[in-house]
Short mmCIF file of C-alpha atoms in Angstrom, two decimals:
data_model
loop_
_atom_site.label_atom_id
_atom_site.label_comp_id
_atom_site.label_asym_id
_atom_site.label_seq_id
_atom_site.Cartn_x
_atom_site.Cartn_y
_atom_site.Cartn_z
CA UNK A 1 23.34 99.89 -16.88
CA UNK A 2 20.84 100.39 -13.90
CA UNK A 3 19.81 104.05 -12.89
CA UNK A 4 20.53 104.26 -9.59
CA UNK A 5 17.65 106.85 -7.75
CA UNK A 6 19.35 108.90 -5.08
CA UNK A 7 17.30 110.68 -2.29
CA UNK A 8 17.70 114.66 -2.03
CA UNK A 9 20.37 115.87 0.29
CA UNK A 10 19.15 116.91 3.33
CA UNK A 11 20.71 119.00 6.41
CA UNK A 12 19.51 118.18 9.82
CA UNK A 13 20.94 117.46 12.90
CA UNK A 14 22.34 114.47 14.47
CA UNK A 15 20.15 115.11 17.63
CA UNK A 16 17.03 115.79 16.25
CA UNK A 17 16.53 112.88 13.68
CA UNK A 18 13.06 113.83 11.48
CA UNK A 19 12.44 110.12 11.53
CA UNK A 20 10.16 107.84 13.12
CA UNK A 21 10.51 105.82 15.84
CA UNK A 22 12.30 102.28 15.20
CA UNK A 23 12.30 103.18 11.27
CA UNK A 24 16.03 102.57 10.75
CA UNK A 25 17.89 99.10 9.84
CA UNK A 26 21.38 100.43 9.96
CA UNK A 27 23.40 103.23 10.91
CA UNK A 28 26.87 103.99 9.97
CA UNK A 29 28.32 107.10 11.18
CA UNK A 30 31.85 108.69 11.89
CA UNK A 31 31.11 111.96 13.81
CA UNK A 32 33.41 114.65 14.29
CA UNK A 33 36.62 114.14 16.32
CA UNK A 34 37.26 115.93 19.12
CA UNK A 35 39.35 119.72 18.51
CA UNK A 36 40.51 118.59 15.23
CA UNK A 37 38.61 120.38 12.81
CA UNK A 38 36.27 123.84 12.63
CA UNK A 39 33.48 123.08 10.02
CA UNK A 40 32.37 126.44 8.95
CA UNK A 41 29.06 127.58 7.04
CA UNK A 42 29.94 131.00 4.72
CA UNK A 43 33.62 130.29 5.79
CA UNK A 44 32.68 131.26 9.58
CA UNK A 45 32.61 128.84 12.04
CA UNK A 46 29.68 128.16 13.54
CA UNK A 47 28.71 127.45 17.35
CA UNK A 48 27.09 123.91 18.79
CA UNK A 49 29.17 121.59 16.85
CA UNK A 50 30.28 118.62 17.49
CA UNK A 51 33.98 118.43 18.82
CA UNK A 52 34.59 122.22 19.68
CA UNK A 53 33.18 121.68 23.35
CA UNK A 54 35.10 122.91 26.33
CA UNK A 55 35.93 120.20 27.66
CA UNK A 56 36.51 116.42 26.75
CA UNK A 57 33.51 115.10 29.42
CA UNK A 58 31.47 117.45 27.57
CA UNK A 59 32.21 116.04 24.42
CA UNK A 60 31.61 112.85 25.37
CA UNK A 61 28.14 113.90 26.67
CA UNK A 62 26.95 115.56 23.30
CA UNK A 63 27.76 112.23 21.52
CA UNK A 64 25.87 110.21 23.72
CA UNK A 65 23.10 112.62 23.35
CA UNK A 66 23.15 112.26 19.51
CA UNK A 67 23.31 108.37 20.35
CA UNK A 68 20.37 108.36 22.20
CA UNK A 69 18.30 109.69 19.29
CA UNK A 70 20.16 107.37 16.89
CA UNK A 71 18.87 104.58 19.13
CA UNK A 72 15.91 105.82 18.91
CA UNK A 73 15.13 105.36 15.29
CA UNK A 74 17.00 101.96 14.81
CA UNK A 75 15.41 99.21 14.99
CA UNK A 76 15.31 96.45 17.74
CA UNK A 77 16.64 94.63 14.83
CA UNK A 78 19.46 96.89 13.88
CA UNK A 79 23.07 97.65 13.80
CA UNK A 80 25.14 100.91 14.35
CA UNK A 81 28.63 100.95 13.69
CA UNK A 82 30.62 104.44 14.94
CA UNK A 83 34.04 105.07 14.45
CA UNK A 84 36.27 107.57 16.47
CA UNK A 85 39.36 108.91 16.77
CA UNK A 86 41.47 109.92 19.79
CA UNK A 87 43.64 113.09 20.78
CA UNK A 88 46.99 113.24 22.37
CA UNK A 89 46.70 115.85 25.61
CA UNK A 90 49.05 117.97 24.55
CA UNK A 91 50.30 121.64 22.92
CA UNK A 92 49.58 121.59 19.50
CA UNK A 93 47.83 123.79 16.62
CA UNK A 94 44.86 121.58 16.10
CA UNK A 95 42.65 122.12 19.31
CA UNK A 96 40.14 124.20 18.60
CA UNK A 97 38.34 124.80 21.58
CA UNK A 98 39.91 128.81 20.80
CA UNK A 99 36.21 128.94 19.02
CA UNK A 100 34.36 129.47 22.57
CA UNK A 101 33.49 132.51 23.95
CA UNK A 102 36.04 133.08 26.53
CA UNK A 103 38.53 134.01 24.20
CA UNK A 104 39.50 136.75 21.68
CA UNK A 105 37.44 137.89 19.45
CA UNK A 106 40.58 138.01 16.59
CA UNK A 107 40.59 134.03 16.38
CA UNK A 108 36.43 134.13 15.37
CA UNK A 109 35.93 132.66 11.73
CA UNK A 110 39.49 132.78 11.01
CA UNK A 111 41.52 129.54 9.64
CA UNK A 112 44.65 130.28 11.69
CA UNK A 113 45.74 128.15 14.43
CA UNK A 114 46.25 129.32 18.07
CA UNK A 115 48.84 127.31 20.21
CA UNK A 116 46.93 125.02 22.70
CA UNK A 117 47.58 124.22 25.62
CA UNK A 118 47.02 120.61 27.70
CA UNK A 119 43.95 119.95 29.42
CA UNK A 120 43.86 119.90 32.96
CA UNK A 121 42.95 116.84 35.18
CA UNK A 122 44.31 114.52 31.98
CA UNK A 123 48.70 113.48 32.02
CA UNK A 124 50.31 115.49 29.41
CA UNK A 125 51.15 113.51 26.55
CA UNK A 126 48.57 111.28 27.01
CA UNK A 127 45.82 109.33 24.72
CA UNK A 128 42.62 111.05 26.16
CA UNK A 129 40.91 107.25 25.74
CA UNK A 130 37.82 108.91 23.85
CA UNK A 131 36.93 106.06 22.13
CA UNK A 132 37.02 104.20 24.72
CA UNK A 133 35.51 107.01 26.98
CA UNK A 134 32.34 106.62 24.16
CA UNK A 135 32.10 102.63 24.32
CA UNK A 136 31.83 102.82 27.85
CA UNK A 137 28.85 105.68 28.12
CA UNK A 138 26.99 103.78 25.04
CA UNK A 139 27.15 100.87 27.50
CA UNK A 140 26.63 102.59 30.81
CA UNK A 141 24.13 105.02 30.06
CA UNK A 142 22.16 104.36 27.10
CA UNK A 143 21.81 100.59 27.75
CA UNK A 144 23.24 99.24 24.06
CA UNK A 145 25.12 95.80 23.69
CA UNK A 146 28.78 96.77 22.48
CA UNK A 147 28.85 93.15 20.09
CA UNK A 148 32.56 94.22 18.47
CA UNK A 149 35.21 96.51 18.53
CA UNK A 150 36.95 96.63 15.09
CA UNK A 151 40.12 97.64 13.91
CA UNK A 152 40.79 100.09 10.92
CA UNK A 153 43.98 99.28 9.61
CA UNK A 154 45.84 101.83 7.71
CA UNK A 155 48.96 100.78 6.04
CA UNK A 156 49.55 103.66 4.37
CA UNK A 157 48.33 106.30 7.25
CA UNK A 158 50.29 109.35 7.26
CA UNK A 159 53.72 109.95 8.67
CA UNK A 160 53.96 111.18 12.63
CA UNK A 161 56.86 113.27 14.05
CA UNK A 162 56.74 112.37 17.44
CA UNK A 163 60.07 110.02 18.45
CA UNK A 164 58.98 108.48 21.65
CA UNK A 165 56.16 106.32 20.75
CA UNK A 166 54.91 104.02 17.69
CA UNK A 167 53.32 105.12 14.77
CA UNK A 168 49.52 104.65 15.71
CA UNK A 169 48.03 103.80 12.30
CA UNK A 170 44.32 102.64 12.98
CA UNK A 171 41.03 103.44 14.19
CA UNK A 172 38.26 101.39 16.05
CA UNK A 173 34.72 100.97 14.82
CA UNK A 174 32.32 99.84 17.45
CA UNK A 175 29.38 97.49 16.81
CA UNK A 176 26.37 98.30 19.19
CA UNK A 177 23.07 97.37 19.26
CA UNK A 178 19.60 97.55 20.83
CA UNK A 179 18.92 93.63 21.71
CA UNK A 180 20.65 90.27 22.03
CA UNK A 181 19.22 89.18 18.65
CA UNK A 182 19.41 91.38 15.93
CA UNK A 183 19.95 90.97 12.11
CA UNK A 184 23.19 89.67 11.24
CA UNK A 185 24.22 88.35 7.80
CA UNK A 186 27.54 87.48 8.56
CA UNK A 187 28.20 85.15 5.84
CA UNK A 188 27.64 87.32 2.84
CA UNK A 189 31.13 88.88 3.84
CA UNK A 190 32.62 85.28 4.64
CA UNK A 191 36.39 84.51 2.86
CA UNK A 192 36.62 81.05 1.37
CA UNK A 193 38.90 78.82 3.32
CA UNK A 194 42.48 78.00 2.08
CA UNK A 195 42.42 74.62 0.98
CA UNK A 196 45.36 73.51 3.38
CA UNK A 197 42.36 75.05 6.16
CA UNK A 198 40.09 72.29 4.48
CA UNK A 199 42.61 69.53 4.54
CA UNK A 200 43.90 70.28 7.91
CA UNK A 201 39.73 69.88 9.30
CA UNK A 202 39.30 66.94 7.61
CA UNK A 203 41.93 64.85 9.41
CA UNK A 204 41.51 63.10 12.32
CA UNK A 205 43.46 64.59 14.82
CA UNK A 206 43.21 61.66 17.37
CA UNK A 207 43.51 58.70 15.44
CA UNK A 208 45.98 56.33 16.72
#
């Protein structure tokens, strides 16, 4: 069996890329979702994060400042895929915007969960569109080609409570790049066609 080398892990941030310019064929990336989750260092959480900013506007500009250095190390050539999940504007125990300054001081580096509250300006209840929100500014702002959005199918995603609404078992993963033409090898992940496909193309459809 092959030996597989593996580079040394590395910590870094996802604004401040030590690579070169245009050095990077493809990136793949899933960043943090918006007040869901407290990554901590020592058990402490720790400020600047992604997803514990005040607001969602401001959420959505620290990703598309991370985006902009992404797109500055892939190349004219490349491909970035990004998936991200969405949040529900409403009460619930998994905001955790209770990290920021303006509150108390009993919440700081602890794992319990404060009540939230809804945001302002946003429908309670309502999808806050993030993904979408992202796709848009990627677009808008940055100047990338949004080539595919692609659905994440989870059959077995886990159960909801909520008895007004469907079940929402997916995510999207967006395709952007840099140019028009860029690297695509999109039959090495081709399915053979059924051989009823075959048949049916091989008839003449408009024969008398």
């Amino acid at each position: 069996h092959p030996v597989l080398a593996r580079a040394p892990a590395t910590r870094g941030h996802a604004a401040h890329i030590p690579l070169p310019d245009a050095s990077v064929d493809l990136i793949v990336t899933s960043p943090p979702y918006y007040a869901l989750r407290s990554y901590t260092d020592g058990g402490v959480h720790y400020p600047g994060q992604i997803g514990s900013e005040a607001t969602p506007a401001d959420y959505i500009d620290a990703l598309v400042d991370c985006t902009a250095e992404w797109v500055r190390v892939l190349k004219p050539s490349g491909s970035m895929f990004v998936d991200l999940g969405d949040k529900y504007n409403s009460a619930g125990s998994a905001d955790r915007s209770y990290f920021d300054d303006r509150v108390s001081e009993k919440w700081r580096g602890s794992t319990a969960q404060p009540r939230s509250k809804p945001r302002p300006g946003m429908p309670p209840k309502s999808l806050m569109l993030l993904p979408e929100r992202y796709r848009i500014a990627a677009v808008d702002r940055l100047g990338l080609i949004a080539r595919a959005v692609i659905v994440w199918a989870k059959p077995n995603g886990l159960p909801e409570s909520v008895t007004d609404r469907v079940r929402r078992s997916h995510e999207d993963w967006v395709h952007l790049v840099k140019a028009p033409r860029y690297y695509s090898a999109v039959d090495g992940i081709r399915g053979p066609h059924a051989s009823v496909s075959i048949a049916r193309a091989g008839r003449n459809r408009f024969a008398p």
